[in-house]
Coordinates of C-alpha atoms in Angstrom, one line a residue:
M1 CA -53.4 28.2 6.6
K2 CA -51.7 29.1 3.3
K3 CA -48.5 30.1 5.1
I4 CA -48.5 26.6 6.9
L5 CA -49.1 24.7 3.9
A6 CA -46.4 26.7 2.1
L7 CA -44.0 26.0 4.9
V8 CA -45.0 22.2 5.0
L9 CA -44.3 22.1 1.2
A10 CA -40.9 23.9 1.5
L11 CA -39.8 21.5 4.3
T12 CA -41.1 18.4 2.3
M13 CA -39.1 19.6 -0.7
L14 CA -35.9 20.3 1.4
L15 CA -36.3 16.7 2.8
S16 CA -36.7 15.2 -0.5
V17 CA -33.6 16.9 -1.8
A18 CA -31.6 15.7 1.3
L19 CA -32.9 12.2 0.8
T20 CA -32.0 12.1 -2.8
A21 CA -28.6 13.4 -2.1
C22 CA -27.9 10.9 0.4
A23 CA -29.2 8.3 -2.0
E24 CA -26.9 9.4 -4.7
N25 CA -23.8 8.7 -2.6
I26 CA -21.7 5.9 -4.0
K27 CA -20.1 3.3 -1.7
I28 CA -16.6 1.9 -2.1
G29 CA -15.4 -1.0 0.0
V30 CA -11.8 -1.3 1.2
S31 CA -10.4 -4.9 1.8
I32 CA -7.1 -4.5 3.6
W33 CA -5.0 -6.7 5.8
S34 CA -5.4 -4.2 8.7
S35 CA -6.9 -0.7 9.0
T36 CA -5.2 -0.2 12.5
D37 CA -1.7 -1.2 12.1
T38 CA 1.1 1.2 11.3
L39 CA 0.7 1.3 7.4
G40 CA -3.0 0.3 7.3
S41 CA -4.1 3.2 9.6
E42 CA -2.2 5.7 7.3
C43 CA -4.0 4.2 4.3
K44 CA -7.2 4.5 6.1
R45 CA -6.6 8.1 6.9
I46 CA -5.9 9.3 3.3
I47 CA -8.9 7.2 2.0
D48 CA -11.2 8.9 4.7
A49 CA -9.9 12.3 3.8
A50 CA -10.7 11.5 0.2
A51 CA -14.1 10.5 1.0
E52 CA -14.7 13.6 3.0
A53 CA -13.3 15.8 0.5
L54 CA -15.4 14.4 -2.5
G55 CA -18.5 14.4 -0.3
D56 CA -20.6 11.8 -2.4
V57 CA -18.9 8.6 -1.4
D58 CA -19.1 6.3 1.7
V59 CA -16.4 3.9 2.6
Q60 CA -16.7 0.4 4.2
Y61 CA -13.6 -1.4 5.6
V62 CA -13.0 -5.0 6.0
D63 CA -9.8 -6.3 7.6
Q64 CA -8.8 -9.7 6.3
A65 CA -5.2 -10.3 7.9
H66 CA -4.0 -11.5 4.4
I67 CA -5.6 -14.8 5.2
S68 CA -6.5 -16.4 1.8
E69 CA -10.2 -17.4 2.9
Q70 CA -10.7 -14.0 4.4
V71 CA -9.3 -12.3 1.6
T72 CA -11.8 -13.9 -0.9
A73 CA -14.7 -13.6 1.5
S74 CA -14.1 -9.9 1.8
A75 CA -15.3 -9.3 -1.7
E76 CA -18.6 -11.2 -0.9
T77 CA -19.0 -9.2 2.2
L78 CA -18.6 -5.9 0.5
A79 CA -20.9 -7.1 -2.4
M80 CA -23.6 -8.0 0.1
A81 CA -23.1 -4.5 1.6
D82 CA -24.3 -3.0 -1.7
C83 CA -20.7 -1.6 -2.5
D84 CA -20.6 -0.1 -6.0
G85 CA -16.8 -0.7 -6.0
M86 CA -13.9 -1.9 -3.9
I87 CA -10.2 -1.6 -3.6
I88 CA -8.2 -4.7 -2.3
C89 CA -4.7 -5.5 -1.0
N90 CA -4.8 -9.3 -1.7
S91 CA -2.0 -11.6 -0.6
A92 CA -1.6 -14.2 -3.4
S93 CA -2.7 -13.3 -7.0
A94 CA -4.5 -16.5 -7.2
E95 CA -7.0 -15.0 -4.8
M96 CA -8.0 -12.5 -7.3
A97 CA -9.8 -15.3 -9.5
S98 CA -12.5 -15.4 -6.8
V99 CA -12.5 -11.7 -6.1
I100 CA -12.9 -10.8 -9.8
K101 CA -15.7 -13.5 -10.2
T102 CA -17.6 -11.9 -7.3
C103 CA -17.2 -8.5 -8.5
D104 CA -18.4 -9.5 -12.1
E105 CA -21.5 -11.2 -10.7
N106 CA -22.3 -8.3 -8.5
E107 CA -21.3 -5.5 -11.0
M108 CA -19.0 -4.1 -8.4
Y109 CA -15.8 -2.4 -9.8
V110 CA -12.5 -3.5 -8.2
A111 CA -9.0 -2.2 -8.2
Q112 CA -5.8 -3.5 -6.3
F113 CA -3.5 -1.5 -4.3
F114 CA 0.0 -2.4 -3.4
R115 CA -0.4 -5.3 -5.9
V116 CA -0.5 -6.1 -9.5
I117 CA -1.2 -9.5 -11.2
D118 CA 2.0 -10.9 -13.0
P119 CA 1.0 -12.1 -16.5
E120 CA 4.0 -14.7 -16.4
A121 CA 3.4 -16.0 -12.8
N122 CA -0.5 -15.9 -13.0
P123 CA -1.5 -16.0 -16.7
D124 CA -5.0 -17.2 -15.9
E125 CA -5.8 -14.5 -13.4
Y126 CA -4.1 -11.9 -15.7
A127 CA -6.4 -12.9 -18.5
Q128 CA -9.4 -12.8 -16.3
A129 CA -8.6 -9.4 -15.1
S130 CA -8.0 -8.1 -18.6
E131 CA -11.4 -9.5 -19.8
S132 CA -13.4 -8.4 -16.9
A133 CA -15.7 -5.4 -17.4
Y134 CA -15.3 -4.6 -13.7
Y135 CA -11.7 -5.1 -13.0
V136 CA -10.5 -1.4 -13.2
G137 CA -6.8 -2.0 -12.6
A138 CA -3.9 -1.9 -10.1
V139 CA -1.7 0.7 -8.4
H140 CA 1.6 -0.8 -7.3
E141 CA 5.2 -0.1 -6.8
S142 CA 8.2 -1.3 -8.7
E143 CA 8.9 -4.0 -6.1
F144 CA 11.9 -5.2 -7.9
D145 CA 13.6 -1.8 -8.0
N146 CA 12.6 -1.2 -4.5
G147 CA 14.3 -4.5 -3.3
K148 CA 17.4 -3.9 -5.5
T149 CA 17.8 -0.4 -4.0
L150 CA 17.5 -1.5 -0.3
V151 CA 20.2 -4.2 -0.8
T152 CA 22.6 -1.6 -2.6
I153 CA 22.1 0.7 0.6
L154 CA 23.1 -2.2 2.7
G155 CA 26.1 -3.0 0.6
E156 CA 27.3 0.6 0.9
K157 CA 26.9 0.5 4.6
G158 CA 29.3 -2.4 4.8
C159 CA 26.9 -5.4 5.3
R160 CA 27.9 -8.7 3.8
K161 CA 25.6 -11.5 5.3
I162 CA 21.8 -10.5 5.2
G163 CA 18.9 -12.2 6.8
L164 CA 15.6 -12.1 5.1
E165 CA 12.2 -11.9 6.8
G166 CA 9.0 -12.2 4.7
W167 CA 5.5 -12.2 6.0
E168 CA 3.7 -14.7 3.7
P169 CA 5.0 -17.4 1.5
G170 CA 3.9 -16.9 -2.0
D171 CA 2.7 -13.3 -1.5
A172 CA 3.0 -11.4 -4.8
T173 CA 4.6 -8.2 -3.4
F174 CA 7.0 -10.1 -1.4
L175 CA 8.1 -12.2 -4.4
G176 CA 8.7 -9.0 -6.3
R177 CA 10.9 -7.5 -3.5
W178 CA 12.8 -10.9 -3.1
A179 CA 13.6 -10.9 -6.7
G180 CA 14.9 -7.3 -6.2
Y181 CA 17.0 -8.2 -3.3
Q182 CA 18.5 -11.1 -5.2
A183 CA 19.4 -8.9 -8.1
G184 CA 21.0 -6.4 -5.7
V185 CA 23.2 -9.1 -4.2
E186 CA 24.1 -10.4 -7.8
A187 CA 25.0 -6.9 -9.0
W188 CA 27.0 -6.2 -5.8
N189 CA 28.9 -9.4 -6.2
E190 CA 29.6 -8.8 -9.8
A191 CA 30.9 -5.3 -9.2
N192 CA 32.9 -6.5 -6.1
P193 CA 34.6 -9.9 -6.7
D194 CA 36.7 -9.7 -3.7
D195 CA 34.0 -8.4 -1.4
Q196 CA 31.2 -10.7 -1.7
M197 CA 27.7 -10.4 -0.2
E198 CA 25.3 -13.3 0.9
M199 CA 21.6 -13.3 1.5
L200 CA 19.9 -16.2 3.4
E201 CA 16.7 -17.8 2.5
P202 CA 13.7 -16.0 3.9
Q203 CA 12.0 -16.9 7.2
Y204 CA 8.2 -15.7 7.6
G205 CA 6.9 -13.4 10.3
R206 CA 3.4 -13.0 9.0
T207 CA 1.8 -9.7 10.0
T208 CA 1.9 -9.6 13.8
T209 CA 4.5 -8.4 16.3
D210 CA 4.9 -11.7 18.1
D211 CA 5.6 -13.6 14.8
G212 CA 7.9 -11.0 13.4
R213 CA 9.9 -11.2 16.6
K214 CA 10.1 -15.1 16.6
A215 CA 11.1 -15.2 12.9
A216 CA 13.9 -12.5 13.5
E217 CA 15.1 -14.3 16.6
A218 CA 15.2 -17.7 14.7
I219 CA 17.2 -16.2 11.9
I220 CA 19.7 -14.8 14.4
D221 CA 20.0 -17.9 16.4
A222 CA 20.7 -19.9 13.3
N223 CA 23.1 -17.3 11.9
P224 CA 24.7 -15.3 14.6
D225 CA 27.2 -13.8 12.2
I226 CA 24.7 -11.8 10.1
D227 CA 25.3 -8.1 9.9
A228 CA 22.0 -7.2 8.2
L229 CA 18.2 -8.1 8.3
I230 CA 15.7 -7.2 5.7
V231 CA 12.2 -7.2 7.1
A232 CA 10.5 -7.3 3.6
G233 CA 7.2 -5.7 5.1
G234 CA 3.8 -6.9 6.3
G235 CA 2.3 -3.7 7.5
G236 CA 4.6 -2.5 10.1
D237 CA 3.9 -4.8 13.1
T238 CA 6.3 -7.5 11.7
L239 CA 9.0 -5.0 11.6
L240 CA 8.3 -3.8 15.3
G241 CA 8.6 -7.4 16.5
A242 CA 11.9 -7.8 14.7
I243 CA 13.3 -4.8 16.1
A244 CA 12.3 -5.9 19.6
G245 CA 13.9 -9.3 19.2
I246 CA 17.2 -7.7 18.0
E247 CA 17.1 -5.4 21.0
A248 CA 16.5 -8.1 23.3
K249 CA 19.6 -9.8 22.0
G250 CA 21.8 -6.7 22.6
L251 CA 22.3 -6.3 19.0
T252 CA 20.7 -3.1 18.2
G253 CA 23.1 -1.1 15.8
K254 CA 25.2 -4.2 15.2
I255 CA 22.5 -5.6 12.8
A256 CA 21.5 -3.2 10.1
V257 CA 17.7 -3.3 9.7
V258 CA 16.1 -2.2 6.3
S259 CA 12.4 -2.4 5.5
T260 CA 9.6 -1.4 3.5
D261 CA 6.9 0.2 5.7
F262 CA 7.6 3.6 7.3
L263 CA 7.3 3.5 11.2
P264 CA 5.7 6.5 13.0
D265 CA 9.0 6.8 15.0
L266 CA 11.3 6.2 12.2
D267 CA 13.4 9.3 13.0
V268 CA 14.1 7.9 16.5
K269 CA 14.7 4.4 15.1
L270 CA 17.2 5.9 12.7
E271 CA 19.0 7.8 15.4
T272 CA 19.3 4.9 17.8
G273 CA 20.5 2.5 15.1
A274 CA 17.5 0.3 15.4
M275 CA 16.8 1.1 11.7
A276 CA 19.4 1.6 8.9
A277 CA 17.2 2.5 6.1
E278 CA 13.7 2.2 4.9
S279 CA 11.6 2.6 1.8
G280 CA 8.1 3.6 2.0
G281 CA 5.8 6.6 2.0
H282 CA 3.6 4.6 0.0
Y283 CA 0.4 4.8 2.0
A284 CA -1.0 7.1 -0.8
D285 CA -1.0 4.0 -3.1
P286 CA -4.5 3.0 -2.1
F287 CA -5.7 6.7 -2.5
F288 CA -5.1 6.5 -6.2
A289 CA -6.8 3.1 -6.5
F290 CA -9.7 4.7 -4.7
L291 CA -9.9 7.4 -7.2
M292 CA -9.7 5.0 -10.1
V293 CA -12.7 3.0 -8.8
Y294 CA -14.5 6.3 -7.9
N295 CA -14.1 7.4 -11.5
A296 CA -15.1 4.0 -12.9
I297 CA -18.4 4.0 -10.9
K298 CA -19.0 7.6 -12.2
G299 CA -18.5 6.5 -15.8
N300 CA -15.6 8.7 -16.2
Y301 CA -13.0 5.9 -16.7
E302 CA -13.9 3.3 -19.4
V303 CA -13.1 -0.2 -18.0
S304 CA -11.6 -2.1 -20.9
T305 CA -12.5 -5.9 -21.5
D306 CA -9.0 -6.3 -23.2
G307 CA -6.6 -5.0 -20.5
F308 CA -6.7 -2.7 -17.5
Y309 CA -5.2 0.5 -16.0
D310 CA -1.7 -0.2 -14.6
M311 CA -0.4 2.8 -12.3
V312 CA 2.9 2.7 -10.9
F313 CA 3.6 4.4 -7.5
P314 CA 6.9 5.9 -6.5
Y315 CA 8.8 4.6 -3.3
M316 CA 10.7 7.1 -1.1
F317 CA 13.9 6.0 0.6
V318 CA 15.4 7.5 3.8
D319 CA 18.6 6.3 5.4
S320 CA 19.3 9.1 8.0
P321 CA 17.5 11.3 10.4
E322 CA 18.1 14.2 8.1
S323 CA 16.6 12.6 5.1
Y324 CA 13.5 11.4 7.3
A325 CA 13.0 15.0 8.6
N326 CA 12.0 16.2 5.2
Y327 CA 9.6 13.2 4.7
A328 CA 8.0 13.9 8.2
E329 CA 7.3 17.4 7.7
Y330 CA 4.9 16.8 4.8
F331 CA 3.7 13.2 5.2
T332 CA 3.1 12.5 8.8
G333 CA 1.3 14.0 11.8
E334 CA -1.4 16.6 10.8
E335 CA -0.3 16.7 7.2
L336 CA -1.3 14.7 4.3
P337 CA 0.3 14.8 0.7
Y338 CA -2.9 16.4 -0.7
Y339 CA -5.2 19.1 0.6
A340 CA -8.9 18.6 0.2
D341 CA -9.2 21.0 -2.8
E342 CA -6.3 19.1 -4.3
I343 CA -8.1 15.8 -3.9
V344 CA -11.3 17.1 -5.6
E345 CA -9.0 18.3 -8.6
L346 CA -7.2 14.9 -8.8
A347 CA -10.5 13.2 -8.9
G348 CA -11.5 15.2 -11.9
L349 CA -8.4 14.3 -13.9
S350 CA -8.3 11.8 -16.8
Y351 CA -6.6 8.5 -16.1
D352 CA -3.5 9.6 -18.0
D353 CA -3.1 12.9 -15.9
L354 CA -4.0 11.0 -12.6
A355 CA -1.2 8.6 -13.5
A356 CA 1.3 11.4 -14.0
A357 CA 0.2 13.0 -10.8
C358 CA 0.9 9.8 -8.9
A359 CA 4.3 9.3 -10.6
A360 CA 5.3 12.8 -9.7
L361 CA 4.5 12.5 -5.9
S362 CA 7.5 13.0 -3.8
V363 CA 8.8 15.0 -0.8
E364 CA 9.9 17.6 -3.2
D365 CA 6.5 17.8 -5.1
V366 CA 4.6 18.1 -1.7
V367 CA 7.1 20.9 -0.4
A368 CA 6.6 22.8 -3.8
R369 CA 2.8 22.7 -3.5
H370 CA 2.4 23.1 0.4
A371 CA 5.4 25.1 1.7
K372 CA 4.5 28.5 3.1

């Protein structure tokens, strides 16, 4: 009888420990335009890998299609799901007023990814974010530099009349890229007074393949003499639609296409001329936002009420099958930029050290760490 009681006691203690361990798991929500399209699925893959490596965090996704009502509602959905924190890729910065309010009311930490609030364009939202005890910060790219670089690549490839396809009017990231495209055109024209470049006003293809194709076809029908098309982004499906539209018109290789969103078969697209260049490799962006929120929940990162963390993530550019091959070896397929032990190590870094690791991420960086 004593042995039975001892066994029951031991099992009870083990069950209690197991239940306590489960209860201690934190929960982080992910509000994203799509967790299944080209870019979104890569984002999900690295976030899930981070959660698995850390072992004490659960993840819940809400797909909101960059529709304003769904973007703001996603924060409420994740709060009702008892999330301790969330990361979000919003559409317009104005949406963050509602998101931050929801997070403040529910004591739920929040960080943006692929986005940051511009203090000049959205001063009220910027002030609200700075004063919030739950707005952790933002991880984003220098969209201006990204846009300027892509236009420079087009200029060097001989393109002089450029169509532009955005995904959503007023989207903060698109506006940043557009400013960069315009700056690239201005810089080219200043340096080449006898060889001028022109960029058309944007058409919008939202985030679906069908809409992306329709927008590209409309641009070409109205401007049959364009020799380049910038598909600003939108998750990858918009770009696939634009490429299909160009192919249907028999213009593959005649219209140089550049974009920001790496496709899974980018090597083939570069070889066939369907793509001229692409910037991307930035699906690890939400990974760093995830770690920021994780550390805020854990109490490791102090959340200021007079500012917020602002982390800049580097873009990578490819404009040939050769340059893509190096990227593909360490960023696609079975590989991720970080192994499980490296994820755990990154999660234990101070904010400054994490930001430095983020800024250092590149193909060369991964090769140095992972090459056998």
